[in-house]
Tab-separated table of C-alpha atoms and ligand atoms in Angstrom:
chain	number	residue	atom	x	y	z
K	7	MET	CA	33.167	84.057	-113.278
K	8	ASP	CA	35.666	84.925	-116.067
K	9	ARG	CA	33.760	83.334	-119.136
K	10	LEU	CA	36.599	81.339	-119.997
K	11	SER	CA	37.741	80.479	-116.776
K	12	VAL	CA	41.438	79.564	-117.767
K	13	ILE	CA	44.665	80.515	-115.379
K	14	SER	CA	44.725	84.236	-115.928
K	15	GLY	CA	47.880	85.798	-116.998
K	16	HIS	CA	49.513	86.726	-120.681
K	17	LEU	CA	51.892	84.812	-122.884
K	18	SER	CA	54.144	86.442	-124.839
K	19	SER	CA	52.801	86.759	-128.324
K	20	SER	CA	56.124	85.496	-129.577
K	21	ALA	CA	55.356	81.946	-127.876
K	22	GLN	CA	57.326	79.243	-129.593
K	23	PRO	CA	55.806	75.511	-130.426
K	24	ALA	CA	56.663	73.019	-128.606
K	25	PRO	CA	59.906	71.305	-129.511
K	26	ALA	CA	59.694	67.833	-131.463
K	27	THR	CA	59.342	65.114	-129.134
K	28	SER	CA	61.813	62.723	-130.619
K	29	THR	CA	65.142	61.675	-128.756
K	30	THR	CA	66.163	58.776	-131.259
K	31	PRO	CA	69.662	59.329	-132.121
K	32	SER	CA	68.791	59.629	-135.278
K	33	SER	CA	67.376	62.930	-134.669
K	34	PRO	CA	68.754	65.992	-136.856
K	35	THR	CA	70.936	68.379	-134.610
K	36	ARG	CA	69.014	71.377	-133.727
K	37	SER	CA	70.809	74.691	-134.265
K	38	GLY	CA	68.244	76.476	-131.812
K	39	ARG	CA	68.469	79.215	-134.554
K	40	LYS	CA	64.930	81.609	-134.424
K	41	SER	CA	63.180	83.088	-137.411
K	42	ALA	CA	63.124	87.212	-137.054
K	43	LEU	CA	59.286	86.834	-137.125
K	44	VAL	CA	58.509	84.056	-134.651
K	45	ASP	CA	54.935	84.363	-134.107
K	46	PRO	CA	52.917	84.007	-137.559
K	47	LEU	CA	50.216	85.695	-136.219
K	48	GLN	CA	52.175	88.944	-135.951
K	49	PHE	CA	52.720	88.864	-139.940
K	50	MET	CA	49.534	90.753	-140.642
K	51	GLN	CA	48.744	92.243	-137.260
K	52	LEU	CA	45.954	89.831	-136.812
K	53	ASP	CA	46.260	90.347	-132.881
K	54	ALA	CA	45.152	93.934	-133.381
K	55	MET	CA	42.065	92.754	-135.075
K	56	LEU	CA	40.612	91.404	-131.954
K	57	SER	CA	39.136	93.023	-129.195
K	58	ALA	CA	40.786	92.962	-125.504
K	59	GLY	CA	38.587	90.014	-124.589
K	60	GLU	CA	39.205	87.976	-127.600
K	61	ARG	CA	43.191	88.761	-127.527
K	62	SER	CA	42.874	87.774	-123.634
K	63	LEU	CA	41.192	84.585	-124.225
K	64	ARG	CA	43.316	83.709	-127.042
K	65	GLN	CA	46.598	84.593	-124.941
K	66	ARG	CA	45.207	82.355	-121.952
K	67	ALA	CA	44.145	79.627	-123.850
K	68	ARG	CA	47.261	79.290	-125.646
K	69	ARG	CA	49.108	78.971	-122.082
K	70	VAL	CA	46.965	76.907	-120.587
K	71	LEU	CA	47.319	74.640	-123.998
K	72	GLU	CA	51.077	75.057	-123.996
K	73	GLU	CA	51.453	74.170	-120.403
K	74	GLY	CA	49.368	71.197	-120.387
K	75	ARG	CA	50.743	70.236	-123.822
K	76	ASP	CA	52.050	66.199	-123.789
K	77	ASP	CA	53.150	65.594	-127.630
K	78	LYS	CA	54.446	62.674	-126.558
K	79	LEU	CA	51.478	61.423	-125.399
K	80	LEU	CA	49.454	62.856	-128.276
K	81	ASN	CA	51.899	61.171	-130.660
K	82	GLU	CA	51.294	58.033	-128.709
K	83	LEU	CA	47.582	58.027	-128.433
K	84	TYR	CA	47.756	58.808	-132.490
K	85	GLU	CA	49.825	55.834	-133.148
K	86	ARG	CA	47.525	53.210	-130.852
K	87	ALA	CA	44.177	55.072	-132.218
K	88	GLU	CA	42.825	55.538	-128.601
K	89	PHE	CA	41.201	58.293	-126.516
K	90	SER	CA	42.624	59.379	-123.032
K	91	PRO	CA	41.266	60.876	-119.674
K	92	ALA	CA	44.151	63.080	-119.886
K	93	LEU	CA	42.651	65.157	-122.608
K	94	VAL	CA	39.201	65.692	-120.866
K	95	ASP	CA	41.800	67.120	-117.864
K	96	LEU	CA	43.118	69.314	-120.137
K	97	ALA	CA	40.305	70.483	-121.535
K	98	LYS	CA	38.927	71.284	-118.055
K	99	GLN	CA	41.872	73.407	-117.607
K	100	LEU	CA	40.329	75.512	-120.409
K	101	GLY	CA	37.388	76.453	-118.157
K	102	PRO	CA	33.555	75.455	-118.404
K	103	ALA	CA	32.329	73.505	-121.832
K	104	GLY	CA	29.549	74.931	-123.764
K	105	LEU	CA	30.511	77.456	-126.014
K	106	GLN	CA	27.874	80.082	-126.795
K	107	ILE	CA	25.654	78.757	-124.499
K	108	LYS	CA	24.437	81.511	-121.765
K	109	GLY	CA	23.160	79.808	-118.385
K	110	ASN	CA	23.327	76.734	-116.868
K	111	GLY	CA	27.090	77.037	-115.967
K	112	CYS	CA	28.187	77.711	-119.740
K	113	PRO	CA	30.364	80.388	-120.651
K	114	GLY	CA	28.391	82.419	-122.987
K	115	LEU	CA	31.254	82.965	-125.457
K	116	THR	CA	30.698	85.054	-128.667
K	117	GLN	CA	30.678	83.514	-131.942
K	118	SER	CA	33.850	85.351	-132.688
K	119	GLU	CA	35.601	83.968	-129.314
K	120	THR	CA	34.678	80.375	-130.122
K	121	LEU	CA	36.596	80.864	-133.373
K	122	VAL	CA	39.580	82.241	-131.875
K	123	LEU	CA	39.571	79.440	-129.594
K	124	ALA	CA	39.265	77.260	-131.977
K	125	ILE	CA	42.015	78.213	-133.492
K	126	GLU	CA	44.066	77.624	-130.416
K	127	LEU	CA	42.709	74.006	-130.011
K	128	GLY	CA	43.630	73.326	-133.776
K	129	ARG	CA	46.957	74.661	-133.127
K	130	LEU	CA	47.553	71.967	-130.608
K	131	ASP	CA	45.921	69.078	-132.143
K	132	ALA	CA	42.736	68.627	-134.773
K	133	SER	CA	41.900	65.181	-132.803
K	134	PHE	CA	41.871	67.229	-129.317
K	135	ALA	CA	40.277	70.352	-131.061
K	136	THR	CA	37.436	67.491	-132.634
K	137	PHE	CA	36.775	65.902	-128.918
K	138	TYR	CA	36.479	69.683	-127.573
K	139	LEU	CA	34.355	70.537	-130.203
K	140	VAL	CA	31.617	67.605	-130.105
K	141	HIS	CA	31.314	67.727	-127.030
K	142	SER	CA	31.267	71.749	-126.205
K	143	GLY	CA	29.609	72.494	-129.618
K	144	LEU	CA	27.290	70.148	-131.351
K	145	ALA	CA	26.220	68.111	-128.479
K	146	MET	CA	25.554	70.607	-126.119
K	147	ALA	CA	24.263	73.211	-128.615
K	148	SER	CA	21.972	70.772	-129.622
K	149	ILE	CA	20.555	70.056	-126.252
K	150	ASN	CA	19.945	73.830	-125.671
K	151	VAL	CA	18.096	74.595	-128.944
K	152	ALA	CA	15.946	71.422	-128.633
K	153	GLY	CA	15.710	70.849	-125.023
K	154	THR	CA	13.142	71.879	-122.607
K	155	PRO	CA	14.504	74.062	-119.501
K	156	GLU	CA	14.212	70.765	-117.536
K	157	GLN	CA	16.595	68.912	-119.815
K	158	LYS	CA	18.794	71.972	-120.085
K	159	ALA	CA	19.018	72.106	-116.311
K	160	ARG	CA	19.661	68.234	-116.333
K	161	TRP	CA	22.482	67.751	-118.889
K	162	LEU	CA	24.067	70.995	-119.381
K	163	PRO	CA	25.587	71.871	-116.180
K	164	ARG	CA	27.141	68.604	-115.784
K	165	MET	CA	28.446	68.269	-119.179
K	166	ALA	CA	30.096	71.980	-118.645
K	167	ARG	CA	31.862	70.676	-115.961
K	168	TYR	CA	32.899	67.131	-117.794
K	169	GLU	CA	31.345	65.203	-115.680
K	170	LEU	CA	29.197	63.778	-118.599
K	171	ILE	CA	30.699	63.704	-122.184
K	172	GLY	CA	28.258	64.071	-124.963
K	173	ALA	CA	28.536	63.068	-128.974
K	174	PHE	CA	26.356	64.283	-131.823
K	175	GLY	CA	24.577	61.491	-133.731
K	176	LEU	CA	22.807	62.442	-137.429
K	177	THR	CA	24.844	60.753	-140.202
K	178	GLU	CA	23.926	56.982	-140.986
K	179	PRO	CA	25.673	54.615	-143.548
K	180	ASP	CA	23.480	55.235	-146.185
K	181	TYR	CA	22.767	58.981	-145.416
K	182	GLY	CA	26.019	61.461	-145.221
K	183	SER	CA	25.867	64.402	-147.377
K	184	ASN	CA	22.161	63.808	-147.720
K	185	ALA	CA	21.969	63.426	-143.810
K	186	THR	CA	18.174	64.916	-143.633
K	187	GLY	CA	17.344	62.007	-145.616
K	188	LEU	CA	18.156	59.618	-142.465
K	189	GLN	CA	16.276	56.499	-141.832
K	190	THR	CA	16.845	55.941	-137.844
K	191	THR	CA	13.120	56.106	-136.571
K	192	ALA	CA	11.315	57.030	-133.264
K	193	ARG	CA	8.085	54.884	-132.825
K	194	LYS	CA	6.021	56.305	-129.623
K	195	VAL	CA	5.135	54.304	-127.266
K	196	PRO	CA	3.588	54.697	-123.586
K	197	GLY	CA	6.085	56.714	-121.440
K	198	GLY	CA	8.567	57.151	-124.404
K	199	TRP	CA	9.878	56.140	-127.936
K	200	VAL	CA	11.604	53.492	-129.316
K	201	LEU	CA	14.105	53.911	-131.655
K	202	ASN	CA	15.550	51.667	-134.069
K	203	GLY	CA	18.310	52.628	-136.902
K	204	HIS	CA	22.271	52.551	-137.659
K	205	LYS	CA	24.257	55.593	-137.331
K	206	ARG	CA	28.054	55.854	-138.722
K	207	TRP	CA	30.843	57.964	-137.792
K	208	ILE	CA	29.313	59.489	-134.158
K	209	GLY	CA	32.566	60.966	-132.513
K	210	ASN	CA	33.099	60.170	-128.834
K	211	ALA	CA	30.422	57.729	-129.381
K	212	THR	CA	32.631	54.752	-128.016
K	213	PHE	CA	32.720	56.043	-124.401
K	214	CYS	CA	30.380	58.953	-124.374
K	215	ASP	CA	27.597	59.023	-121.426
K	216	ILE	CA	25.095	60.751	-123.989
K	217	ILE	CA	24.571	61.149	-127.502
K	218	VAL	CA	21.941	63.332	-129.191
K	219	VAL	CA	20.646	61.335	-132.028
K	220	TRP	CA	18.185	62.439	-134.608
K	221	ALA	CA	15.705	59.786	-135.677
K	222	ARG	CA	12.454	60.012	-137.904
K	223	ASP	CA	9.183	59.799	-135.885
K	224	THR	CA	6.872	56.906	-137.740
K	225	ALA	CA	3.553	58.897	-137.323
K	226	SER	CA	4.626	62.325	-138.702
K	227	ASN	CA	7.757	61.998	-140.153
K	228	ALA	CA	9.719	64.921	-138.816
K	229	ILE	CA	12.860	64.429	-137.494
K	230	LYS	CA	13.332	64.448	-133.779
K	231	GLY	CA	16.087	64.574	-131.231
K	232	PHE	CA	16.499	62.536	-128.270
K	233	VAL	CA	19.094	61.878	-125.543
K	234	VAL	CA	20.359	58.416	-125.846
K	235	GLU	CA	22.361	57.464	-122.502
K	236	LYS	CA	25.088	54.803	-122.102
K	237	GLY	CA	23.990	51.542	-121.145
K	238	MET	CA	20.647	51.950	-122.656
K	239	LYS	CA	19.296	48.458	-123.876
K	240	GLY	CA	19.481	48.116	-127.360
K	241	PHE	CA	22.277	50.670	-128.254
K	242	LYS	CA	25.365	49.228	-129.043
K	243	PRO	CA	28.664	51.280	-130.600
K	244	HIS	CA	31.206	49.879	-132.369
K	245	LYS	CA	34.354	51.679	-133.080
K	246	ILE	CA	35.179	52.120	-136.652
K	247	ASP	CA	38.784	50.931	-137.105
K	248	ASN	CA	41.701	51.632	-139.353
K	249	LYS	CA	40.744	55.313	-139.649
K	250	MET	CA	43.738	57.076	-140.962
K	251	SER	CA	42.943	60.612	-140.124
K	252	LEU	CA	42.231	62.115	-136.580
K	253	ARG	CA	42.807	58.922	-135.068
K	254	ILE	CA	42.641	60.428	-131.463
K	255	VAL	CA	38.792	60.842	-131.920
K	256	GLN	CA	36.844	57.580	-131.037
K	257	ASN	CA	34.182	57.383	-133.882
K	258	ALA	CA	31.195	54.579	-133.953
K	259	ASP	CA	28.765	52.822	-135.939
K	260	PHE	CA	26.232	52.295	-133.741
K	261	VAL	CA	22.951	50.344	-133.803
K	262	LEU	CA	19.864	51.020	-132.004
K	263	ASP	CA	17.793	47.978	-131.660
K	264	GLU	CA	14.540	48.345	-130.125
K	265	CYS	CA	16.236	50.862	-127.583
K	266	PHE	CA	13.682	52.461	-125.235
K	267	VAL	CA	14.105	55.954	-124.651
K	268	PRO	CA	11.726	57.766	-122.031
K	269	GLU	CA	9.819	60.791	-122.874
K	270	ASP	CA	12.196	62.862	-120.529
K	271	ASN	CA	15.119	62.173	-123.261
K	272	HIS	CA	12.544	63.792	-126.145
K	273	LEU	CA	14.002	67.006	-126.826
K	274	SER	CA	11.087	68.412	-127.236
K	275	ALA	CA	11.227	72.287	-127.403
K	276	ALA	CA	12.531	72.013	-130.669
K	277	LYS	CA	9.228	71.417	-132.984
K	278	LYS	CA	11.093	70.980	-136.638
K	279	PHE	CA	14.363	69.485	-137.190
K	280	SER	CA	15.540	73.151	-138.383
K	281	ASP	CA	14.544	74.916	-135.510
K	282	GLY	CA	17.954	75.862	-134.097
K	283	THR	CA	19.770	72.872	-135.407
K	284	GLN	CA	20.568	74.976	-138.550
K	285	MET	CA	22.423	77.535	-136.422
K	286	VAL	CA	23.993	74.802	-134.631
K	287	LEU	CA	25.257	73.426	-137.896
K	288	GLU	CA	26.451	76.651	-139.072
K	289	SER	CA	28.026	77.637	-135.999
K	290	SER	CA	29.882	74.457	-136.364
K	291	ARG	CA	30.928	74.778	-139.947
K	292	ALA	CA	32.500	78.330	-138.911
K	293	VAL	CA	34.030	76.424	-135.943
K	294	VAL	CA	35.519	73.698	-138.085
K	295	ALA	CA	36.904	76.397	-140.414
K	296	ALA	CA	38.650	78.117	-137.543
K	297	SER	CA	40.287	74.484	-135.845
K	298	ALA	CA	41.411	74.168	-139.783
K	299	ALA	CA	43.285	77.302	-140.075
K	300	GLY	CA	44.501	76.202	-136.142
K	301	CYS	CA	46.071	73.062	-137.473
K	302	LEU	CA	47.805	75.121	-140.407
K	303	LEU	CA	49.293	77.617	-138.099
K	304	GLY	CA	50.750	74.661	-135.533
K	305	ALA	CA	52.169	73.134	-138.814
K	306	TYR	CA	53.363	76.209	-139.988
K	307	GLU	CA	55.471	77.050	-136.764
K	308	ARG	CA	56.937	73.763	-136.698
K	309	ALA	CA	58.414	73.660	-140.363
K	310	LEU	CA	59.904	77.076	-140.048
K	311	GLN	CA	61.714	76.465	-136.714
K	312	TYR	CA	62.614	73.021	-138.407
K	313	CYS	CA	63.856	74.997	-141.578
K	314	MET	CA	65.655	77.435	-139.221
K	315	ASP	CA	67.272	74.418	-137.015
K	316	ARG	CA	68.460	71.712	-140.241
K	317	THR	CA	71.632	72.511	-141.882
K	318	GLN	CA	71.710	71.051	-145.616
K	319	PHE	CA	74.879	72.065	-147.947
K	320	ASN	CA	76.079	74.004	-145.031
K	321	LYS	CA	73.071	76.105	-144.680
K	322	PRO	CA	70.301	76.185	-142.972
K	323	LEU	CA	67.249	74.773	-144.794
K	324	ALA	CA	65.273	78.150	-144.576
K	325	SER	CA	68.186	80.328	-146.687
K	326	PHE	CA	67.199	77.898	-149.655
K	327	GLN	CA	64.904	80.243	-152.281
K	328	LEU	CA	62.955	77.234	-152.972
K	329	VAL	CA	62.470	76.301	-149.136
K	330	GLN	CA	61.623	79.820	-148.392
K	331	GLU	CA	58.863	80.080	-151.465
K	332	ARG	CA	56.946	76.787	-149.900
K	333	LEU	CA	57.388	78.496	-146.195
K	334	MET	CA	55.889	82.128	-147.346
K	335	ARG	CA	53.177	80.125	-149.616
K	336	ALA	CA	52.080	78.784	-146.587
K	337	LEU	CA	52.272	81.530	-144.734
K	338	GLY	CA	49.889	83.636	-146.976
K	339	HIS	CA	47.523	80.657	-146.953
K	340	LEU	CA	47.652	80.687	-143.149
K	341	GLN	CA	46.784	84.943	-143.137
K	342	ALA	CA	44.096	84.772	-145.350
K	343	SER	CA	42.526	81.933	-143.840
K	344	ILE	CA	42.451	83.677	-140.509
K	345	LEU	CA	41.723	86.755	-141.640
K	346	THR	CA	38.485	85.065	-143.416
K	347	VAL	CA	37.747	83.294	-140.023
K	348	ILE	CA	38.175	86.350	-137.794
K	349	ARG	CA	35.813	88.114	-140.560
K	350	LEU	CA	33.439	85.722	-140.213
K	351	GLY	CA	33.395	85.408	-136.920
K	352	ARG	CA	32.295	89.430	-136.758
K	353	MET	CA	29.483	89.061	-138.985
K	354	MET	CA	27.770	85.834	-137.400
K	355	ASP	CA	27.981	87.967	-134.234
K	356	GLU	CA	26.455	90.943	-135.942
K	357	GLY	CA	23.750	88.492	-137.439
K	358	GLN	CA	24.967	89.402	-141.016
K	359	ALA	CA	26.308	85.772	-142.010
K	360	THR	CA	24.521	84.057	-144.363
K	361	MET	CA	24.593	80.170	-144.887
K	362	ALA	CA	26.704	80.791	-147.961
K	363	GLN	CA	29.043	83.106	-146.403
K	364	ILE	CA	29.509	80.051	-143.631
K	365	ALA	CA	29.727	77.374	-146.251
K	366	LEU	CA	32.009	78.980	-148.410
K	367	ALA	CA	34.549	79.813	-145.779
K	368	LYS	CA	34.297	76.318	-144.591
K	369	ALA	CA	35.212	74.754	-147.693
K	370	TRP	CA	37.746	77.267	-148.467
K	371	VAL	CA	39.800	77.355	-145.450
K	372	THR	CA	39.704	73.759	-145.106
K	373	ARG	CA	40.853	73.176	-148.956
K	374	THR	CA	43.510	75.823	-148.451
K	375	ALA	CA	44.735	74.459	-145.094
K	376	ARG	CA	45.111	70.742	-146.905
K	377	GLU	CA	47.332	72.396	-149.392
K	378	ALA	CA	49.359	74.663	-147.032
K	379	VAL	CA	50.202	72.106	-144.571
K	380	ALA	CA	51.297	69.522	-147.706
K	381	LEU	CA	54.016	72.156	-148.142
K	382	CYS	CA	55.059	72.303	-144.396
K	383	ARG	CA	55.247	68.419	-144.334
K	384	GLU	CA	57.560	68.751	-147.588
K	385	VAL	CA	60.166	71.339	-146.544
K	386	VAL	CA	60.490	68.879	-143.491
K	387	GLY	CA	61.835	66.026	-145.849
K	388	GLY	CA	61.830	62.657	-144.939
K	389	ASN	CA	61.162	63.615	-140.888
K	390	GLY	CA	58.113	65.408	-142.130
K	391	ILE	CA	56.393	61.897	-142.350
K	392	ILE	CA	57.168	61.013	-138.502
K	393	SER	CA	54.674	62.399	-136.301
K	394	ASP	CA	57.136	63.629	-133.584
K	395	PHE	CA	58.197	66.605	-136.129
K	396	GLY	CA	54.847	67.539	-136.205
K	397	THR	CA	53.587	67.872	-139.855
K	398	ILE	CA	52.074	64.828	-140.895
K	399	LYS	CA	49.445	64.474	-138.394
K	400	PRO	CA	47.611	67.562	-139.409
K	401	LEU	CA	48.078	66.835	-143.053
K	402	MET	CA	46.222	63.081	-142.532
K	403	ASP	CA	44.006	65.276	-139.934
K	404	LEU	CA	42.749	67.742	-142.304
K	405	GLU	CA	41.593	65.133	-144.663
K	406	ALA	CA	38.564	64.346	-142.219
K	407	ILE	CA	38.072	68.117	-141.394
K	408	TYR	CA	38.169	68.569	-144.893
K	409	THR	CA	35.204	66.224	-145.168
K	410	TYR	CA	32.783	66.756	-142.094
K	411	GLU	CA	30.690	69.413	-141.208
K	412	GLY	CA	29.640	69.118	-144.840
K	413	THR	CA	32.270	67.874	-147.606
K	414	TYR	CA	34.129	70.615	-149.508
K	415	ASP	CA	31.981	69.630	-152.494
K	416	VAL	CA	28.778	69.903	-150.551
K	417	ASN	CA	29.640	73.288	-149.154
K	418	MET	CA	30.459	75.013	-152.405
K	419	LEU	CA	27.048	74.003	-153.673
K	420	ILE	CA	25.451	75.691	-151.126
K	421	ALA	CA	27.298	78.539	-151.318
K	422	GLY	CA	27.038	78.343	-155.635
K	423	ARG	CA	23.134	77.772	-155.034
K	424	LEU	CA	22.876	80.983	-152.673
K	425	VAL	CA	24.985	83.179	-154.855
K	426	THR	CA	23.785	82.078	-158.572
K	427	GLY	CA	20.277	81.099	-157.410
K	428	LEU	CA	20.724	77.996	-159.182
K	429	SER	CA	20.741	74.801	-157.126
K	430	ALA	CA	23.606	72.089	-158.503
K	431	PHE	CA	21.966	69.528	-156.070
K	432	VAL	CA	18.900	68.633	-154.817
E	508	FAD	C1	36.178	62.016	-139.065
E	508	FAD	C2	35.055	62.038	-139.023
E	508	FAD	C3	34.100	62.506	-138.026
E	508	FAD	C4	32.599	62.720	-138.492
E	508	FAD	N1	31.921	63.140	-137.162
E	508	FAD	C5	30.246	62.981	-137.224
E	508	FAD	C6	29.926	63.100	-135.881
E	508	FAD	O1	29.901	63.266	-134.849
E	508	FAD	N2	28.237	63.041	-135.926
E	508	FAD	C7	27.651	62.904	-137.234
E	508	FAD	O2	26.774	63.023	-137.550
E	508	FAD	N3	28.360	62.793	-138.454
E	508	FAD	C8	30.185	62.582	-138.261
E	508	FAD	N4	30.670	62.958	-139.370
E	508	FAD	C9	30.106	62.268	-140.693
E	508	FAD	C10	30.153	63.545	-141.854
E	508	FAD	O3	29.251	64.741	-141.490
E	508	FAD	C11	30.151	62.946	-143.180
E	508	FAD	O4	31.013	61.899	-143.481
E	508	FAD	C12	29.845	63.792	-144.241
E	508	FAD	O5	28.496	64.420	-144.004
E	508	FAD	C13	29.883	63.324	-145.457
E	508	FAD	O6	29.169	62.509	-145.673
E	508	FAD	P1	29.516	60.571	-146.237
E	508	FAD	O7	30.833	60.477	-145.608
E	508	FAD	O8	28.637	59.741	-146.328
E	508	FAD	O9	30.132	61.128	-148.179
E	508	FAD	P2	29.101	61.242	-149.333
E	508	FAD	O10	28.224	62.039	-148.618
E	508	FAD	O11	28.847	59.657	-149.543
E	508	FAD	O12	29.970	61.581	-149.841
E	508	FAD	C14	31.261	61.049	-150.977
E	508	FAD	C15	31.630	62.005	-152.250
E	508	FAD	O13	30.656	62.557	-153.006
E	508	FAD	C16	30.527	64.055	-152.947
E	508	FAD	N5	29.086	64.245	-153.009
E	508	FAD	C17	28.037	64.116	-152.270
E	508	FAD	N6	26.910	64.729	-152.418
E	508	FAD	C18	27.335	64.988	-153.361
E	508	FAD	C19	26.356	66.177	-154.529
E	508	FAD	N7	24.739	66.127	-154.236
E	508	FAD	N8	27.200	66.994	-155.653
E	508	FAD	C20	28.290	67.023	-155.378
E	508	FAD	N9	29.149	66.109	-155.065
E	508	FAD	C21	28.393	65.088	-154.060
E	508	FAD	C22	31.173	64.461	-151.536
E	508	FAD	O14	31.553	65.766	-151.678
E	508	FAD	C23	32.247	63.643	-151.431
E	508	FAD	O15	33.383	63.881	-152.370
E	508	FAD	C24	31.989	62.465	-139.335
E	508	FAD	C25	32.906	61.962	-140.489
E	508	FAD	C26	34.229	61.762	-140.460
E	508	FAD	C27	34.881	61.414	-141.671
């Protein structure tokens, strides 16, 4: 089977972003004028840096996501801060979940292929990308590295087919950047473990079927992984309300109150928390950088087309010097971000990337994307703050992306520690 069994066929590299969905009478007149360079990835010939397989994966993912995209639905979900099973259906169109996992029905992508896919996911919508990557990346990869062969066979094939949706529970209310200080406890009892504690920010946790929960063994103090299943007694998720970024992602606080988990749900193949988990988090950090670059790609395409379309003072916005400066600044940031992501993927596939390089790439790309998407929003003027025009949502979403998988500061300090040999934090 094709590793990413998306519908075969090629998308023209000059694929257009979907038009804005607004049909209100006050929508500005659209000229349909095209820019000379429609596909920003052609600017530095970024496709030429990809292998044939990566290129075809990118084109097929683009095609599936363009065919399946429903901007009206995404905007409505964003307004209502809701998730929809339609997004699971769209994810299924991309083929089996599991990214780099080999076997158990998973696609076994390379890190570079994963990053190429994450760019396309982020280009469509950052909430969709986050849902996809929490399930397919963090949750499944944790089971893959910390689970026994029986546990992998029990959960991964069904997760790969989206019959089970996963989440990843590490962060706690009082342990965010300092996540390894976590206080959730796991007490050994006959036949299993009893979990007690409080987790915060856990994506997909309001509706998912299984959550990988990290808890501290009361006997050894070691951090261990457990699979908590929906409906288990003592597990109560509560959606975090009033979140103004990644509003479609359902983040939850949850309490574990004397929650009994059978021994079969203890991910016992990892002897230490760092066994493999570091690899999962490093890979995920790189993927987050790629999805941020994708988020910028989508915002830039929409801003450019808007500035080509809209006329003020009898001229297209795109003809004004200051507008061109902002667009080109965003394009420059976009090229640099994608070059960084592609290079990082290559180094990771060759086993050459250190945590410093991954941390710096995540910090730098998310910061750059955050600044550049603000420029894209700016050139769309007042309409730039309406979700239909596709630049405010990525701007809001990048606030969360800049913060999760290690905040900007923490990633810079990880890189700084490795480069200088001096630790700025404990
Ligand atoms: C939308 C979203 C989704 C998430 N999804 C998940 C998930 O699915 N699973 C999960 O387990 N977690 C998840 N998280 C949690 C996320 O990883 C944490 O929010 C993140 O690690 C930061 O922790 P914190 O929010 O507690 O901030 P804090 O750690 O309180 O940091 C606050 C500020 O202080 C700074 N700071 C902290 N320590 C230092 C230091 N030593 N030196 C300098 N500055 C410092 C930070 O950079 C930040 O600016 C998610 C978070 C968000 C916002």
